[in-house]
XYZ file of C-alpha atoms in Angstrom:
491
model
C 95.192 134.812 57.370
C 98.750 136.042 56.812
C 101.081 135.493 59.698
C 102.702 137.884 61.952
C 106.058 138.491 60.743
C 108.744 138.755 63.853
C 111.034 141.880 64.141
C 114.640 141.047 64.743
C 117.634 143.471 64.764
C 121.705 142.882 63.651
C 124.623 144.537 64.953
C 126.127 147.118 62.633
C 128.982 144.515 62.272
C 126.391 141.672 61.163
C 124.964 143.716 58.443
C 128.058 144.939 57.155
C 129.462 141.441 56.856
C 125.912 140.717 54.959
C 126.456 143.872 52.472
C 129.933 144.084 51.546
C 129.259 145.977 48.398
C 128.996 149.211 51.015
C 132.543 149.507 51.807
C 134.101 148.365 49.008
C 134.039 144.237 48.877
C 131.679 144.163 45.769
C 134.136 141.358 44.307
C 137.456 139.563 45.416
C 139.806 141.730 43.331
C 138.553 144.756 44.244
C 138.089 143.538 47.807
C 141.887 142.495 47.558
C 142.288 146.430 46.592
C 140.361 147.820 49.495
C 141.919 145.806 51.989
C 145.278 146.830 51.083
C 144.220 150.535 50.734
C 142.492 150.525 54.009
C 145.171 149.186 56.115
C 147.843 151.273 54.444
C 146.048 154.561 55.089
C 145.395 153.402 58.334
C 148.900 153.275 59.267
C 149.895 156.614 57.511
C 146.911 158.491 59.903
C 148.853 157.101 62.682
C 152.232 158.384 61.639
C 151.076 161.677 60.083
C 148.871 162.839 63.464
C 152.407 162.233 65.530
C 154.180 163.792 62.487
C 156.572 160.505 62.679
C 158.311 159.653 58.540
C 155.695 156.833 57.526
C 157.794 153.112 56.927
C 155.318 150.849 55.511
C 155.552 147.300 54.783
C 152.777 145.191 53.230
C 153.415 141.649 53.164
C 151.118 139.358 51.071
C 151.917 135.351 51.147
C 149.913 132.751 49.080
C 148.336 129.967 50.897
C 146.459 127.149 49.628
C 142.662 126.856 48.656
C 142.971 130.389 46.978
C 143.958 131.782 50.237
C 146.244 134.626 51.283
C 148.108 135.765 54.219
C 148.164 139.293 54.647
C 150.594 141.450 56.949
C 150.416 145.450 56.963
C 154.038 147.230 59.951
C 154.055 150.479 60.320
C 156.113 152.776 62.692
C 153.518 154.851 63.624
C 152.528 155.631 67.612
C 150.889 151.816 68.328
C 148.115 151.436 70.471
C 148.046 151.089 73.773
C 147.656 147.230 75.642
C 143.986 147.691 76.852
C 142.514 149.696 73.367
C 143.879 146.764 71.035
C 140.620 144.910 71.097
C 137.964 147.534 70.700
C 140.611 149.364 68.146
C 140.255 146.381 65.771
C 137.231 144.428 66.916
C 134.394 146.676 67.364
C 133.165 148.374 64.536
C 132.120 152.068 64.824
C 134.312 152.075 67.510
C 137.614 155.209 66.475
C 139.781 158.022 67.747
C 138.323 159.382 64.630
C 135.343 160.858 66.103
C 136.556 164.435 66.366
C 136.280 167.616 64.815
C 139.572 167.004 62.303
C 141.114 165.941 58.981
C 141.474 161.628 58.754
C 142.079 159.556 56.049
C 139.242 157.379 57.414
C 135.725 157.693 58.427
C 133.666 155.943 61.627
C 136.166 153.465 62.490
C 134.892 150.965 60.052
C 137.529 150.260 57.201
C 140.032 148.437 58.567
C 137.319 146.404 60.932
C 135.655 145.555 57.974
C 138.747 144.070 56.320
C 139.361 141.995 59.357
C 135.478 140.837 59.115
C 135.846 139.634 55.850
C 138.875 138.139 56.551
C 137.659 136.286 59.228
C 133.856 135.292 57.938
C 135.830 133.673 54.299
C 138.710 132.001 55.863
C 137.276 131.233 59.229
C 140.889 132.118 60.940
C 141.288 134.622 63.495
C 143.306 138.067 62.948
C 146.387 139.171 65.108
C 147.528 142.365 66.323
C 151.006 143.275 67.417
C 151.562 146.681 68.226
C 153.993 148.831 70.788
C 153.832 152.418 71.939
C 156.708 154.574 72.273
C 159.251 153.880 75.180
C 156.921 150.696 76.158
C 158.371 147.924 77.639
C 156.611 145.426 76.384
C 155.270 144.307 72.808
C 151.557 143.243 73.486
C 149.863 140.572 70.801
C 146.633 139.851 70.478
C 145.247 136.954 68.346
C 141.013 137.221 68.172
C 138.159 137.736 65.991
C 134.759 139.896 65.970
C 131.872 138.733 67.352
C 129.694 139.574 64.589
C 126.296 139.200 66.566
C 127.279 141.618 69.666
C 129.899 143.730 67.929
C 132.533 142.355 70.256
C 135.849 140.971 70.587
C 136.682 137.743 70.936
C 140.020 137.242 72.548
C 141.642 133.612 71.573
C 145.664 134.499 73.041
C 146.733 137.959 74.289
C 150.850 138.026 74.901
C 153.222 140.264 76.368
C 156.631 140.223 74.842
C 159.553 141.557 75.928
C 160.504 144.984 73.895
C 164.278 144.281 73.774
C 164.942 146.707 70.452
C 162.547 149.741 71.641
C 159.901 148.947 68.592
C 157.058 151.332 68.676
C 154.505 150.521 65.497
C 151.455 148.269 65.119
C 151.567 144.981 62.856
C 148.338 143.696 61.468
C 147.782 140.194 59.960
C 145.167 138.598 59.140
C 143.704 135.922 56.301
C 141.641 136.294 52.925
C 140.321 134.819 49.808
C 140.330 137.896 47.924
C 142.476 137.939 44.830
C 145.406 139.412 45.447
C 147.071 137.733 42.426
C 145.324 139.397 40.215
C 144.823 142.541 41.871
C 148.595 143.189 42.502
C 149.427 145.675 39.488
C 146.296 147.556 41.009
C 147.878 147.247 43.995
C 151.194 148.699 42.891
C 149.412 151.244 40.846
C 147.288 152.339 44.063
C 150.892 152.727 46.124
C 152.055 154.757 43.277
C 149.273 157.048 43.839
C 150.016 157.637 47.133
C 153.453 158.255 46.881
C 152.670 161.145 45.040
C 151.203 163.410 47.557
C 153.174 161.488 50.415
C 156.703 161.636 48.885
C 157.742 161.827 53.050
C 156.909 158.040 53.392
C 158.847 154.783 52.424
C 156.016 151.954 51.015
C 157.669 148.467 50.417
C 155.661 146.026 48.907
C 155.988 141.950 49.159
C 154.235 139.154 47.470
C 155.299 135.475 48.259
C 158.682 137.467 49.325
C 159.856 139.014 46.316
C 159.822 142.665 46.599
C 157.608 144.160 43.887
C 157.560 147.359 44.449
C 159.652 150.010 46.697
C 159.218 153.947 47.215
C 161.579 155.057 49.282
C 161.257 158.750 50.548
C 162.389 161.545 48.609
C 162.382 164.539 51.273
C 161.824 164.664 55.177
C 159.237 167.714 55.122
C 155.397 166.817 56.320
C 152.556 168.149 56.091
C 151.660 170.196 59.235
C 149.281 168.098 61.658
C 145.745 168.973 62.011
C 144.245 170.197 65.526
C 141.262 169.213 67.050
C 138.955 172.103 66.807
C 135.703 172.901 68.381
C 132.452 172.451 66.229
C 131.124 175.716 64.433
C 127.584 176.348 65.056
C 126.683 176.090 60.966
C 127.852 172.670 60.925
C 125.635 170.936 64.137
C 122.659 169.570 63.960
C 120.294 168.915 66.509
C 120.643 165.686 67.846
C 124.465 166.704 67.756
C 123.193 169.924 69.786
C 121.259 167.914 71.819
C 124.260 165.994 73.106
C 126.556 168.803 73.616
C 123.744 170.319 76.340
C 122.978 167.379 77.702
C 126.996 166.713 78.457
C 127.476 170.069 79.408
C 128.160 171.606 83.054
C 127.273 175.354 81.677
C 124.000 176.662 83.299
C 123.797 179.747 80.576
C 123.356 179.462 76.934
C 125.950 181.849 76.476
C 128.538 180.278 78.525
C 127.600 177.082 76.794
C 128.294 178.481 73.228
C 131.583 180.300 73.839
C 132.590 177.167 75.318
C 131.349 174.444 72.959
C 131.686 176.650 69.456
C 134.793 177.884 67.649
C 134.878 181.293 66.903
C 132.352 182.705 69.238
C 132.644 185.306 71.606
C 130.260 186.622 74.413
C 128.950 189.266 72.675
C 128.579 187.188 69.397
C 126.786 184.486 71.659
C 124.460 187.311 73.058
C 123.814 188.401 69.168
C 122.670 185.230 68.190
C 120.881 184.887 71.324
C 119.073 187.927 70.899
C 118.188 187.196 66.566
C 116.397 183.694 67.850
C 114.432 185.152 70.754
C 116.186 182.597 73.371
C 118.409 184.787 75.593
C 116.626 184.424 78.827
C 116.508 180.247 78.555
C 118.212 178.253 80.932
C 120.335 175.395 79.237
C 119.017 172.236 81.295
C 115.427 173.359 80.988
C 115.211 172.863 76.693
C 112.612 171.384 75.738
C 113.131 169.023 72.272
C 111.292 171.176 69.777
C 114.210 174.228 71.399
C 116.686 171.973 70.701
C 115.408 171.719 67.097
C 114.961 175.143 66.927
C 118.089 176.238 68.073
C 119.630 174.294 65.784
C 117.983 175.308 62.743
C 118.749 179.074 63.619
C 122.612 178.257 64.075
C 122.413 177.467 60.485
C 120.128 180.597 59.555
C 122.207 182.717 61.405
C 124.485 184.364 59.003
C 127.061 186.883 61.595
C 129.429 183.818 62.685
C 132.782 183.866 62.038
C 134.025 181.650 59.145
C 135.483 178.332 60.527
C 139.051 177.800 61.422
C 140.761 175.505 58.601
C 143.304 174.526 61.551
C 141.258 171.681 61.949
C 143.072 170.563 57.897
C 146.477 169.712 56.620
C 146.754 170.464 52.929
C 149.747 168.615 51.621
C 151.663 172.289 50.723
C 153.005 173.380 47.389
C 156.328 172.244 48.629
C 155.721 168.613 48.888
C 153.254 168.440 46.094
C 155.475 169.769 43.370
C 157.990 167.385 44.759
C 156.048 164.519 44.377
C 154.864 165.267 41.058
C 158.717 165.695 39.693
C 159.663 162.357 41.204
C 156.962 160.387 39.688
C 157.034 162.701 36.619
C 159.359 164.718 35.343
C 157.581 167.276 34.234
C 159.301 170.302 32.804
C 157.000 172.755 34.448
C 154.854 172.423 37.336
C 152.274 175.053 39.054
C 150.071 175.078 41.832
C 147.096 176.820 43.459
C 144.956 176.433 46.937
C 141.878 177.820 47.732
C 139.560 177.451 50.098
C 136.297 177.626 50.990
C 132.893 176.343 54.024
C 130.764 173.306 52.997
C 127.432 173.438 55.681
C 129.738 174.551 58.106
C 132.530 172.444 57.299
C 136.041 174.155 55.981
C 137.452 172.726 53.082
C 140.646 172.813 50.933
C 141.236 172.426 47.703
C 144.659 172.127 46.040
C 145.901 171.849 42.624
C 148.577 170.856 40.609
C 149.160 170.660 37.045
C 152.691 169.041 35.492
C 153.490 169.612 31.357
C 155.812 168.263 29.501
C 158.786 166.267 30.467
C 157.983 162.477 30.865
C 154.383 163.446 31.151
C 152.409 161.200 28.583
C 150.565 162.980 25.871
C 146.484 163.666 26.776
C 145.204 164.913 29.688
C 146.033 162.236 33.093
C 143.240 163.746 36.178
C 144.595 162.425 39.360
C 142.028 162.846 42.215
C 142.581 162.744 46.039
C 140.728 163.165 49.047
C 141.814 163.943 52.389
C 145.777 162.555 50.586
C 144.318 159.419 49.610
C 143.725 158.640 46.118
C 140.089 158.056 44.407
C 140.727 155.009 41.813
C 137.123 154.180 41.224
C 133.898 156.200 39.471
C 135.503 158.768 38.152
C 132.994 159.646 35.890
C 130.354 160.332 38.877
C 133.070 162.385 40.929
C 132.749 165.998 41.355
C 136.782 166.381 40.314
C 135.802 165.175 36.705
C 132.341 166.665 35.665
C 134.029 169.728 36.507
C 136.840 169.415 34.669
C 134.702 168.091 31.768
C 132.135 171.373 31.640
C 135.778 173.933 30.775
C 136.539 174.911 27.467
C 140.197 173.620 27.197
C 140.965 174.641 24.118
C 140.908 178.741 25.648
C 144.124 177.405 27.532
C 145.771 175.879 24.921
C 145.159 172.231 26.019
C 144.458 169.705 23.135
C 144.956 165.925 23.171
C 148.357 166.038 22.736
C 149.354 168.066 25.387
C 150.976 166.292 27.794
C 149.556 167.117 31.190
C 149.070 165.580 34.389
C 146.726 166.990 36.941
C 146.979 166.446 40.745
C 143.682 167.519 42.498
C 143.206 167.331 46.058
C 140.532 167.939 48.454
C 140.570 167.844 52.439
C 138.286 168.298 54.537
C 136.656 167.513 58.121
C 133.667 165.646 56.002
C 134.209 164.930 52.600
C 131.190 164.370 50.636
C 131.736 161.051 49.691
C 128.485 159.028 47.953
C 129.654 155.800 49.323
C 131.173 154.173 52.192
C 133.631 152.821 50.515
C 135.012 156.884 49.751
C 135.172 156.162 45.900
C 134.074 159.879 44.797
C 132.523 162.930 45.721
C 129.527 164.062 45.377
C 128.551 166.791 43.037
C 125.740 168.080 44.620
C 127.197 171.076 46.394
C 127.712 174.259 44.656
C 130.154 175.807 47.104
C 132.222 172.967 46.438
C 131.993 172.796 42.462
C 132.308 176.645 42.376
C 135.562 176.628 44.194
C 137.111 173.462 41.748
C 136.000 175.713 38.828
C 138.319 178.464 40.455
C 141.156 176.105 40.929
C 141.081 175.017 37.508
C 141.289 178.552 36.139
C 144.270 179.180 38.280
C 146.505 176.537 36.825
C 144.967 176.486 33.336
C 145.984 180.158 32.777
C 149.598 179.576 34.512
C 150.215 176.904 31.744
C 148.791 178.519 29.192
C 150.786 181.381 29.525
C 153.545 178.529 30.096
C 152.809 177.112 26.590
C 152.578 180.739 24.829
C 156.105 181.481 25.805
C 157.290 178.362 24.533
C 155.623 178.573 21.162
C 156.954 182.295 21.038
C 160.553 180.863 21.966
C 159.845 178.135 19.066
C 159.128 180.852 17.092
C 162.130 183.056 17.904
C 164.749 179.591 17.332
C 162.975 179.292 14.155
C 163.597 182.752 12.886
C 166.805 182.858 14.182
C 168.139 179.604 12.520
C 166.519 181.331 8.890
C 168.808 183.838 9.864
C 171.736 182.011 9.832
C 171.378 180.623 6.602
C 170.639 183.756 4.933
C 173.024 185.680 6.917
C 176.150 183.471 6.184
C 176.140 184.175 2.632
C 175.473 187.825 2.748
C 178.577 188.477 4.975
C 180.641 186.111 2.687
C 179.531 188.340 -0.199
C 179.912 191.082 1.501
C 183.756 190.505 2.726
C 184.265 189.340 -1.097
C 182.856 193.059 -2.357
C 184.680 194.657 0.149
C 187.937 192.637 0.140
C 187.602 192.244 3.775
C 188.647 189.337 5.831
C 185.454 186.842 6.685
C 183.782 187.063 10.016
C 182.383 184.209 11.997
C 178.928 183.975 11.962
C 178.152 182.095 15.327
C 180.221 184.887 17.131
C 178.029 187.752 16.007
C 175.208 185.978 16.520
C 176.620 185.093 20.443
């Protein structure tokens, strides 16, 4: 007789820790990657929300036993004394949880770091951070309690903020291979200077500095706002929530006040289409709940959602990017946008040719600004790309082209945790990337047709120097005239 097996349960930090693969640890280069990437975006959220110039520095130090001291400082808006531990100790825990463009998802990256960090090298993590105008620098050394999703507080310290310092400093230990992950490292930081050309990124190993961006203009990207949710994009335990937290006693008061976009009389509409206009809003039952729900997404007369809820990084600050890095001696641009379930989304592009630009086609893919280095054969971005006919644009392998695509978005349909590509599962999405494409492909084909008919005209006209030379030196000869200068007719 078999026995009875026992039913236990782990705290969403316990079975992270148990499947790193999920958020990007599969192996200690990569993991050496992702920590660097997770912090660093991190620290740009916090400066980009408070629309502050990022200054980044990202200190790695080698230890012994393969092990590695790692320290992110940023000037961004700190965090205040009393939401240091649950900021960076309890997983799933984020100011993130809002209607509005982040870098990050759920409040897990950066935790996750620290976990690993912690579980490998058995050393605790320390924060340092400062708000602005605070008198005091508060520091925090302390690890995650893994079991109860928890902090575990070893020193907290106030120091004395003699110099005004507002930022956060993060450092913390790891046995991921940072050695040999470094050029991916500085490759990774080039990436991001692209479409942040606002922010200064200095990069240290053992001291030496290895890499430096310094910023190239002071414009930024306009800040998102927190919107309210639009009623395609809820579900209902979402729903369920909202009512349950709400002081409205109509449904129509609730959804002007809990839905962007609608009105009273749109409210009453909607009302009216699912058959629930005379329901009180405290006396839903479940299956109402469900059922209101599913008609908020059947319901086709709502208002398109706002996209003030995203920050595209701008034509502006795009192109500039792309001639810093590049070169390129033409660059275009489009942005379009479009609604994923109820979510707005932006899509930019930008395409450099010629110049420094490398022969072959270089795809360059971003979400929400920060670059996708990984599966790029399973991301949306490419198997787009892949399915046009190039060769109608004038695009070969030689052309030297470099393509900057980016896509932002309240939820970006990531496959993985980890945000290593989009999915390609959603038409609206794919349809609007085909659009984009066509945009920039025509601008540089027409581009590359005036320089061939330029080529052409250079060509001609250097044929008809040479001819032209002799004929007026014949000429003058014939004539007994005096010789004319052939460069100044041609002038």
């Amino acid at each position: 007789m078999s026995q009875q097996e026992e039913f236990k349960s782990i705290s969403i930090a316990e079975f992270l820790h148990k499947h790193p693969q999920l958020a990007g640890h599969e192996n200690r280069t990569k993991s050496a990657l992702t920590s660097i990437r997770e912090l660093v975006e991190n620290s740009l959220d916090s400066c980009e929300n408070a629309s502050i110039l990022p200054d980044i520095k990202i200190h790695v130090k080698t230890l012994e036993n393969n092990m590695y001291e790692v320290k992110v400082i940023d000037n961004g808006t700190g965090i205040r004394e009393q939401d240091i531990p649950k900021a960076f100790a309890e997983v799933l825990t984020s100011t993130k949880y809002v209607n509005k463009q982040y870098r990050g998802l759920l409040g897990l990256g950066g935790k996750f770091v620290l976990i690993m960090g912690q579980v490998n090298t058995r050393r605790p993590f320390t924060i340092i951070s400062a708000v602005q105008n605070s008198r005091y620098i508060y520091a925090y050394i302390m690890e995650v309690d893994l079991k109860h999703n928890k902090p575990i507080i070893h020193k907290h310290e106030r120091l004395n903020n003699k110099y005004n310092w507002r930022g956060t400093i993060v450092k913390f230990y790891s046995t991921a291979d940072f050695l040999r992950a470094k050029n991916r490292i500085i490759n990774y930081l080039k990436l991001t200077s692209i479409v942040c050309p606002y922010a200064t990124i200095r990069f240290y190993f053992d001291k030496e500095l290895i890499y430096e961006f310094k910023r190239v203009t002071t414009s930024m990207p306009k800040a998102p706002k927190i919107v309210k949710f639009h009623p395609h994009g809820i579900d209902a335990q979402t729903l369920d929530y909202l009512i349950k937290s709400s002081k409205n006693s109509t449904l129509v008061e609730f959804m002007t006040r809990n839905f962007q976009r609608v009105g009273q009389t749109i409210a009453e509409k909607f009302l009216k289409y699912c058959e629930m206009q005379n329901k009180e809003i405290h006396n839903l039952t479940r299956d109402e709940i469900k059922y209101l729900a599913e008609k908020m997404k059947e319901y086709n007369k709502f208002l398109a959602p706002t996209s003030e809820c995203l920050s595209p990084i701008g034509e502006t600050i795009l192109k500039q990017g792309l001639y810093v890095n590049f070169e390129p001696e033409f660059i275009c641009y489009t942005q379009r946008k479009g609604v994923l379930s109820g979510h707005p989304f932006i899509i930019e592009v930008a395409v450099g040719y010629g110049g420094k630009v490398k022969k072959g086609l270089h795809l360059l893919r971003y979400a929400n600004r920060m670059p996708l280095v990984y599966d790029s054969s399973s991301c949306m971005i490419q198997k787009v790309l892949e399915n046009i006919n190039l060769h109608q644009y004038r695009i070969n392998d030689e052309t030297p082209l470099i393509v900057v695509v980016h896509i932002c978005s309240t939820k970006v349909p990531y496959k993985t945790v980890g945000k290593e590509y989009i999915s390609a599962d959603f038409e609206e999405l794919n349809h609007i990337m085909r659009l984009c494409y066509g945009d920039v492909f025509r601008k540089i084909r027409d581009y590359i047709s005036k320089r061939i008919r330029y080529e052409h005209s250079r060509k001609r006209l250097n044929i008809l120097k040479k001819y032209l030379t002799h004929i007026i030196t014949y000429t003058a000869e014939t004539l007994n005239k005096p010789k004319i200068n052939v460069e100044e007719i041609i002038k």
